[in-house]
Amino acid sequence: MKNVTPLIEEWLSQDIDEWTRRVVRRHFDPETGSPYWLERAAELAFDPRDITRYEDLTRFGPMSLGDLRTLDPADLVPLAVPRPLVGRIWESGGTTGSPCRVYYTEPMLEQRAAWRRWVIEKEGFEPGRSWLQASPTGPHLMGHGAWDLVDLYDARVYGIDFDPRWVKRMLRAGRLKDAQEYTDHLVGQMSAILETQPVDYIVTTPALFQALAKSRPDQVARLKGARLSGTHATPAMRRSFLEALDGGLLVVTYNNTFGNTVALPVEQDDLIPCVPNYPQVTMAVVDRDDWTRTVGYGEHGQVRLTVMHDDLFLPNILERDLAMRFDTGSEWPCDGVANARPLQVVRTAPEGIY
């Protein structure tokens, strides 16, 4: 197994203002910057290269999700990255409309994998085990995690097909019976593997794990652990999952296409805290009526996500999620979030099983 701890320690030691200057200047370099941001620079009332502090990123305003739905993802990648770009285009779940699309360069995928490798060992999952990954596949970045487990954790990984958009389409149309039928179909695929194969751990979404635990409690109780990733899990759900696993390891994280988090130890039964993959990903919890104002620790607000990779810069994404601002103390260089949940659940923006 690859030792990624030196990489994680290097990232966690980064000064966020210095990192901000590094990423902004790379993307706005007149010769080798990213086409999207160089075009945007002409519309801004300031020179982005004058940005010196992380707090100054609010000057860009909220990131336009409409742009992420229509532009060529290559335009977000600096010209310093050799063309033509070769690799996958990843998409969001499309909960609130057409999906957003981004391109991950190889260093970005390696960064994401290194965090995943470091985190699952820290969480207590054993290497060389068999996993069932029941997560969105196709264009969804979460599905790439199976290869991370194989390449960096000596795992053997089973998988199922999973298109979360079909369920959301059924829910928008009010076809609840059809949505439930698809969920049952996914649970059936998972159950067939768990019934016949030696699976130790499962990776899936909280909602789908909840459906599996309700339908196949005996199979869930035999698992050695579960790692649940998504955008919504309540403390009550977590308690029910622990009971269903019957002593198995449980980790619940808040993740999406743009940024992942590390699950922090649950020290209070009513809190599920996480911290982002710093410094490439940071999260702020802001006032719903003033996205520039960060709320106090312990207060709830909207999640504002900022992505600062060398090869992808997305400042001030206003997520469709509500969370509590969590004080990570001296152990981490940034704030955390806890108890993430949708700002609102309506038929036009259903959560489904994602």
XYZ file of N, CA, C and O in Angstrom, residues 68 73 87-95 97-104 109 112 133 135-145 147 160-166 168 182 256-258 354:
188
model
N -21.490 26.190 -15.145
C -20.987 24.819 -15.003
C -21.876 23.808 -15.716
O -21.453 22.680 -15.976
N -15.991 21.861 -19.985
C -15.206 21.765 -18.753
C -13.715 22.043 -18.953
O -13.030 22.454 -18.016
N -9.256 12.275 -20.594
C -9.782 11.780 -19.328
C -11.284 11.923 -19.241
O -11.962 12.287 -20.204
N -11.822 11.633 -18.055
C -13.254 11.622 -17.828
C -13.788 13.014 -17.506
O -13.125 13.834 -16.894
N -15.034 13.245 -17.918
C -15.807 14.399 -17.479
C -16.771 13.901 -16.416
O -17.496 12.915 -16.620
N -16.792 14.581 -15.271
C -17.638 14.149 -14.161
C -18.825 15.090 -14.010
O -18.705 16.287 -14.289
N -19.942 14.558 -13.564
C -21.174 15.343 -13.466
C -21.766 15.268 -12.070
O -21.621 14.272 -11.361
N -22.478 16.337 -11.703
C -23.228 16.352 -10.446
C -24.507 15.536 -10.609
O -24.834 15.069 -11.700
N -25.234 15.401 -9.519
C -26.433 14.564 -9.554
C -27.611 15.162 -10.284
O -28.572 14.471 -10.606
N -27.575 16.479 -10.543
C -28.670 17.103 -11.265
C -29.945 17.240 -10.455
O -31.040 17.164 -11.002
N -29.795 17.477 -9.160
C -30.982 17.579 -8.303
C -31.818 18.815 -8.627
O -33.045 18.766 -8.646
N -31.592 20.763 -11.445
C -31.624 21.110 -12.862
C -30.638 20.258 -13.642
O -30.277 19.158 -13.202
N -30.204 20.761 -14.794
C -29.214 20.037 -15.584
C -27.941 19.859 -14.760
O -27.597 20.721 -13.944
N -27.210 18.760 -14.946
C -26.013 18.509 -14.141
C -24.891 19.496 -14.452
O -24.773 20.003 -15.567
N -24.075 19.769 -13.445
C -22.849 20.547 -13.628
C -21.743 19.577 -14.033
O -21.735 18.420 -13.614
N -20.796 20.070 -14.837
C -19.730 19.209 -15.347
C -18.360 19.804 -15.050
O -18.152 21.008 -15.219
N -17.447 18.944 -14.606
C -16.069 19.361 -14.357
C -15.128 18.290 -14.871
O -15.497 17.112 -14.987
N -13.913 18.728 -15.185
C -12.853 17.813 -15.617
C -11.828 17.720 -14.495
O -11.420 18.739 -13.933
N -11.456 16.498 -14.153
C -10.424 16.286 -13.142
C -9.131 15.861 -13.838
O -9.105 14.851 -14.544
N -7.239 13.761 -9.338
C -7.709 12.428 -8.975
C -6.778 11.794 -7.950
O -7.228 11.103 -7.023
N -7.537 13.362 -4.568
C -8.775 12.809 -4.009
C -8.537 11.401 -3.480
O -9.010 11.050 -2.383
N -19.479 -1.687 -3.373
C -19.718 -0.263 -3.607
C -21.041 -0.121 -4.345
O -21.157 -0.392 -5.536
N -23.070 2.630 -5.234
C -23.115 4.085 -5.340
C -23.407 4.486 -6.774
O -23.348 3.657 -7.688
N -23.719 5.760 -6.995
C -23.900 6.228 -8.373
C -22.675 5.892 -9.233
O -21.534 5.984 -8.769
N -22.940 5.494 -10.449
C -21.867 5.131 -11.376
C -21.920 6.083 -12.572
O -22.359 7.213 -12.448
N -21.499 5.613 -13.725
C -21.540 6.455 -14.921
C -20.717 7.717 -14.748
O -19.525 7.658 -14.453
N -21.343 8.901 -14.875
C -20.583 10.154 -14.835
C -20.318 10.677 -13.432
O -19.748 11.760 -13.273
N -20.719 9.927 -12.405
C -20.625 10.422 -11.041
C -19.285 10.050 -10.410
O -18.882 8.886 -10.395
N -18.614 11.044 -9.852
C -17.268 10.858 -9.328
C -17.217 9.847 -8.190
O -16.207 9.177 -7.984
N -18.317 9.722 -7.449
C -18.332 8.771 -6.338
C -18.005 7.356 -6.809
O -17.373 6.577 -6.085
N -18.425 7.032 -8.031
C -18.173 5.702 -8.552
C -16.705 5.407 -8.766
O -16.286 4.243 -8.785
N -15.901 6.463 -8.933
C -14.458 6.277 -9.122
C -13.794 5.751 -7.858
O -12.689 5.214 -7.893
N -14.480 5.892 -6.721
C -13.909 5.453 -5.456
C -13.582 3.975 -5.406
O -12.707 3.557 -4.636
N -12.065 2.267 -7.653
C -10.679 2.114 -8.122
C -9.690 2.595 -7.081
O -8.579 2.067 -6.958
N -22.676 -2.418 -8.153
C -23.962 -2.513 -8.838
C -24.154 -1.257 -9.677
O -23.504 -0.233 -9.456
N -25.051 -1.339 -10.652
C -25.421 -0.163 -11.429
C -26.330 0.721 -10.579
O -27.180 0.216 -9.834
N -26.181 2.050 -10.741
C -26.926 2.964 -9.867
C -27.049 4.298 -10.602
O -26.070 5.022 -10.761
N -28.260 4.598 -11.060
C -28.538 5.884 -11.703
C -29.486 6.676 -10.810
O -30.702 6.464 -10.852
N -28.969 7.595 -10.006
C -29.838 8.311 -9.062
C -30.821 9.251 -9.743
O -31.841 9.616 -9.163
N -30.531 9.644 -10.977
C -31.398 10.610 -11.654
C -32.755 10.015 -11.999
O -33.756 10.732 -12.105
N -32.813 8.694 -12.197
C -34.098 8.076 -12.541
C -35.069 8.209 -11.372
O -36.242 8.549 -11.556
N -35.003 10.482 -9.043
C -35.377 11.896 -8.925
C -36.419 12.281 -9.979
O -37.334 13.060 -9.708
N -37.699 1.201 -8.167
C -36.288 1.266 -8.545
C -35.398 1.073 -7.323
O -34.363 0.393 -7.383
N -19.892 15.638 -2.203
C -20.552 15.833 -3.491
C -19.494 15.881 -4.590
O -18.316 15.596 -4.340
N -19.903 16.237 -5.802
C -18.989 16.211 -6.942
C -17.821 17.161 -6.777
O -16.712 16.901 -7.239
N -18.040 18.278 -6.107
C -17.026 19.318 -6.039
C -16.071 19.173 -4.862
O -14.943 19.650 -4.914
N -29.854 9.575 -3.306
C -28.501 10.099 -3.456
C -28.223 10.920 -2.220
O -27.325 11.553 -2.011
